[in-house]
Tab-separated table of C-alpha atoms in Angstrom:
chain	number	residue	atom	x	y	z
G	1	UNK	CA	-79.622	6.016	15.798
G	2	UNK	CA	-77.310	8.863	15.362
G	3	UNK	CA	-78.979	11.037	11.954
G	4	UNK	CA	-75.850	12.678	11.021
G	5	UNK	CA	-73.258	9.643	11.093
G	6	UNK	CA	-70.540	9.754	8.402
G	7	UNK	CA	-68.661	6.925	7.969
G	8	UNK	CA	-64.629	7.614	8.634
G	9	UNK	CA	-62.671	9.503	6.586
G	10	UNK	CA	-60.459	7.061	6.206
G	11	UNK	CA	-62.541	4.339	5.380
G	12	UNK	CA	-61.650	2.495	2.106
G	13	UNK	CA	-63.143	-0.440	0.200
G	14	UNK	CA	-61.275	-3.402	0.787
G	15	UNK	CA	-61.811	-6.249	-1.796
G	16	UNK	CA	-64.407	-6.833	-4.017
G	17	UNK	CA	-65.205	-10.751	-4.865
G	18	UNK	CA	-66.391	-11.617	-8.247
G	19	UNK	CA	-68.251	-14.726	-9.630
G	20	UNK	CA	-66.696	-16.565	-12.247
G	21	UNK	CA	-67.691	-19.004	-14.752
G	22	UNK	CA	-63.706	-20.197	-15.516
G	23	UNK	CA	-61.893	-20.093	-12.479
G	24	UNK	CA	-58.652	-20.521	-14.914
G	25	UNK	CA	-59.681	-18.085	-17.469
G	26	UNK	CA	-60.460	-15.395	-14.770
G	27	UNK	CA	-56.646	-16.245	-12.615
G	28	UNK	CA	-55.200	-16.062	-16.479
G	29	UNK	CA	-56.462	-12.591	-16.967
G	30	UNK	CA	-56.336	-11.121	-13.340
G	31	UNK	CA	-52.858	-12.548	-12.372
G	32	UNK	CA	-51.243	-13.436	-16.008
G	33	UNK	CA	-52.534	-10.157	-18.162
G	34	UNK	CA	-53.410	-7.382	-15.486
G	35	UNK	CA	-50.014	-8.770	-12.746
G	36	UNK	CA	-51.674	-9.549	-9.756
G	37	UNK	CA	-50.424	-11.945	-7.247
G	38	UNK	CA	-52.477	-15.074	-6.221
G	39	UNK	CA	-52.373	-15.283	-2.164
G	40	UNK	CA	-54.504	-18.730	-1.616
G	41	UNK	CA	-56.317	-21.263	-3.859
G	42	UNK	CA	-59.718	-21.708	-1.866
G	43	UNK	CA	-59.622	-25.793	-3.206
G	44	UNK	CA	-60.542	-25.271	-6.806
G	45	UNK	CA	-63.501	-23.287	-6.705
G	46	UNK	CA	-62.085	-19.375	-5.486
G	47	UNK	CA	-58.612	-17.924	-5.567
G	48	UNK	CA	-57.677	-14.770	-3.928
G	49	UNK	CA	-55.340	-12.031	-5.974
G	50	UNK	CA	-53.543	-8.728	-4.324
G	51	UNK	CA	-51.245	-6.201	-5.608
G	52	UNK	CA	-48.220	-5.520	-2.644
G	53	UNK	CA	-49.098	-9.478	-0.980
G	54	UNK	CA	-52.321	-7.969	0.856
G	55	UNK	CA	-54.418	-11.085	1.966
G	56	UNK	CA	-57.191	-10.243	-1.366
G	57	UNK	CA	-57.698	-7.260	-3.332
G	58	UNK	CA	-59.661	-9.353	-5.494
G	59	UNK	CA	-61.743	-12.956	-4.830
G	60	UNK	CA	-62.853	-14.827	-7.892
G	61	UNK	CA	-65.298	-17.736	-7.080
G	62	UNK	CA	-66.984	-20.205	-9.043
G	63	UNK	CA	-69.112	-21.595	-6.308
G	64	UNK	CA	-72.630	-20.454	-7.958
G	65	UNK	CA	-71.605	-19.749	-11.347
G	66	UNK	CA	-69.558	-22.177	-12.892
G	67	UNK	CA	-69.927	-22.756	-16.687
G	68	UNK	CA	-72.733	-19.874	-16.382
G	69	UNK	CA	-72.813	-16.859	-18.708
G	70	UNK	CA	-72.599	-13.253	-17.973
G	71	UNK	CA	-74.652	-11.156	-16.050
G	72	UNK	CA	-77.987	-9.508	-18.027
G	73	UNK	CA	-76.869	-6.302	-18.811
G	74	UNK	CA	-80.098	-4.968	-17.572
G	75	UNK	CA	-80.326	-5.798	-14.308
G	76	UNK	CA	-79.681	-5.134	-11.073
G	77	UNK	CA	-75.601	-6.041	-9.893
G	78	UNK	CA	-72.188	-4.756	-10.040
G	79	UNK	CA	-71.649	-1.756	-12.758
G	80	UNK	CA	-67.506	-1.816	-12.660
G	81	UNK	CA	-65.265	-2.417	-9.898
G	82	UNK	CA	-62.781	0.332	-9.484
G	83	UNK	CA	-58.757	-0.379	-9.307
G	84	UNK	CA	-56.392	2.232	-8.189
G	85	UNK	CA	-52.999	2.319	-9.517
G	86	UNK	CA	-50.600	4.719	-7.399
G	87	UNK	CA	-49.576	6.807	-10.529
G	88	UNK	CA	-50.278	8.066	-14.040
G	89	UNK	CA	-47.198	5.929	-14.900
G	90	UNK	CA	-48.507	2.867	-13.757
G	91	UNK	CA	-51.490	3.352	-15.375
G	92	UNK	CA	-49.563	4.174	-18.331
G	93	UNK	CA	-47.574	0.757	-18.122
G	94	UNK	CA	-50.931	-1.202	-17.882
G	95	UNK	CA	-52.667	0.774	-20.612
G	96	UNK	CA	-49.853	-0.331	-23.009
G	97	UNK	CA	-49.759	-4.331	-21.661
G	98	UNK	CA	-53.396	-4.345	-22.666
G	99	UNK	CA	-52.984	-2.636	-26.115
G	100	UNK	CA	-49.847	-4.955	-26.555
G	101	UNK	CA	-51.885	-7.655	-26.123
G	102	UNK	CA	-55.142	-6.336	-28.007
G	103	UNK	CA	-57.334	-6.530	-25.122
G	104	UNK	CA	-60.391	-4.362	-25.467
G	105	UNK	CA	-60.988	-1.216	-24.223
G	106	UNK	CA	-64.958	-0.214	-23.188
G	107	UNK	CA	-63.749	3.829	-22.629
G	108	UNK	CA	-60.744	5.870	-21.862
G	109	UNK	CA	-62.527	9.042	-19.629
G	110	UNK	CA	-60.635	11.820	-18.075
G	111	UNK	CA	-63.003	12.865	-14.786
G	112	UNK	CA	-61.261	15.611	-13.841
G	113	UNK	CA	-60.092	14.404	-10.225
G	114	UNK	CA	-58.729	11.449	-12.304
G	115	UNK	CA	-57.657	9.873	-15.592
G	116	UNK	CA	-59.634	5.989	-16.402
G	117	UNK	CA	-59.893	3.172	-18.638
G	118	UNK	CA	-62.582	0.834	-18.499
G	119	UNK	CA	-62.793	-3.192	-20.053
G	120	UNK	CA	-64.347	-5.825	-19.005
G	121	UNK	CA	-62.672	-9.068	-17.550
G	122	UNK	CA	-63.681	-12.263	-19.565
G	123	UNK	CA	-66.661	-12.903	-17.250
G	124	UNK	CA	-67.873	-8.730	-18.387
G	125	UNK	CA	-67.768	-8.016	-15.112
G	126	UNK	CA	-66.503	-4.285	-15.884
G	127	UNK	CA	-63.871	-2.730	-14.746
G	128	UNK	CA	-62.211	0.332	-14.478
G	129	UNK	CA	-58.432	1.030	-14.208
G	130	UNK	CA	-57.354	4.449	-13.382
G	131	UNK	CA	-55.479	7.176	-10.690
G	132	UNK	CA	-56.158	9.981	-8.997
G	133	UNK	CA	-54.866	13.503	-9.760
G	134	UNK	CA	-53.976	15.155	-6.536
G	135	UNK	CA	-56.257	16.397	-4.629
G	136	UNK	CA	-55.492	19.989	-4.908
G	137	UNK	CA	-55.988	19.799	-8.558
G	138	UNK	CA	-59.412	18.453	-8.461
G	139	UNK	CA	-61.781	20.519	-10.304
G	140	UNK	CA	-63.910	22.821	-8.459
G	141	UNK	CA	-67.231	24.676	-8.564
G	142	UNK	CA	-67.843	27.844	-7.181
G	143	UNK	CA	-68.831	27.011	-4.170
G	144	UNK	CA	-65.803	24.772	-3.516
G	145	UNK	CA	-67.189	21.164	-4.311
G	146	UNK	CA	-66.138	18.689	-6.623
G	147	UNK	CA	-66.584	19.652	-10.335
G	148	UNK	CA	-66.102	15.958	-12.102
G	149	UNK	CA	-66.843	15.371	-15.455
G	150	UNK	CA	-66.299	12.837	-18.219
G	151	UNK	CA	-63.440	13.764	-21.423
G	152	UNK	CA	-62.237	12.032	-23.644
G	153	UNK	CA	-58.998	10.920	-22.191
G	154	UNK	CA	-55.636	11.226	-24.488
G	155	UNK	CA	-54.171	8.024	-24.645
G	156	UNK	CA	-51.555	8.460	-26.590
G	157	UNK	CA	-50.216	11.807	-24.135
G	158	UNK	CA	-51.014	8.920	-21.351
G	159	UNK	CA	-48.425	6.676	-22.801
G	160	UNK	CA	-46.003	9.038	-23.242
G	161	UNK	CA	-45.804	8.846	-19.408
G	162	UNK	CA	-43.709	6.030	-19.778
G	163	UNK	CA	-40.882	7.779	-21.883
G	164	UNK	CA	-40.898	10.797	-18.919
């Protein structure tokens, strides 16, 4: 086995699938609140949601969850999954749907590299919605590598993306 392997540059995370407890509840937030599209009904236990008609950015499945509660806190599992809107605009217009609708917010961080928002779906599985700053104006340390860090992020200059 080769000790320096890196995987691709290129290489990207595909989907992430999440267990449910409400199959309905979790389509009602991830398709009605946050606008993505639902690509198949797997019978009436897992549905499968993109943004741009991709076969799944997103699987929700009830198949060893149903009617169970969230996740311990404490333990060992999934920390956020991480969406990636295209710009600080779009992340703008979703930042304002949920405040419209008085979702809650778990942070609002600006890393440096990018601007986020984090919540948690109705399951708490967290997420966290955000975009990337261009590359060249990524913070950087001396030496040239990434310099992220964790702001408070302005929501209200966010929003005023959408009047730009």
């Amino acid at each position: 086995m080769e000790d320096n392997y890196k995987v691709p540059a290129k290489t990207c995370i595909g989907h992430v699938h999440l267990k449910v407890s409400d199959l309905q509840r979790a389509m009602d937030f991830y398709t009605g609140l946050l606008g993505f599209e639902l690509m198949q009904m797997y019978g009436k236990e897992a549905a499968f949601v993109s943004a741009g008609g991709y076969h799944h950015h997103i699987g929700l499945n009830t198949w060893y969850s149903k009617g169970g509660g969230p996740a311990p806190r404490n333990t060992a599992g999934l920390f956020h999954a991480a969406i990636l809107y295209p710009t600080r605009k779009d992340l703008a217009a979703i930042v304002k749907r949920l405040l419209e609708a008085n979702y809650p917010l778990t942070g609002a961080s600006d890393h440096g590299v990018s601007e986020a928002i984090y919540l948690n779906d109705p399951d708490q599985n967290g997420l966290e919605l955000y975009w990337d700053r261009p590359r060249d104006e990524w913070p950087r340390t001396e030496d040239g590598s990434v310099n992220m860090f964790t702001e408070r992020l302005d929501l209200e200059d966010l929003l005023k993306e959408l009047e730009r």
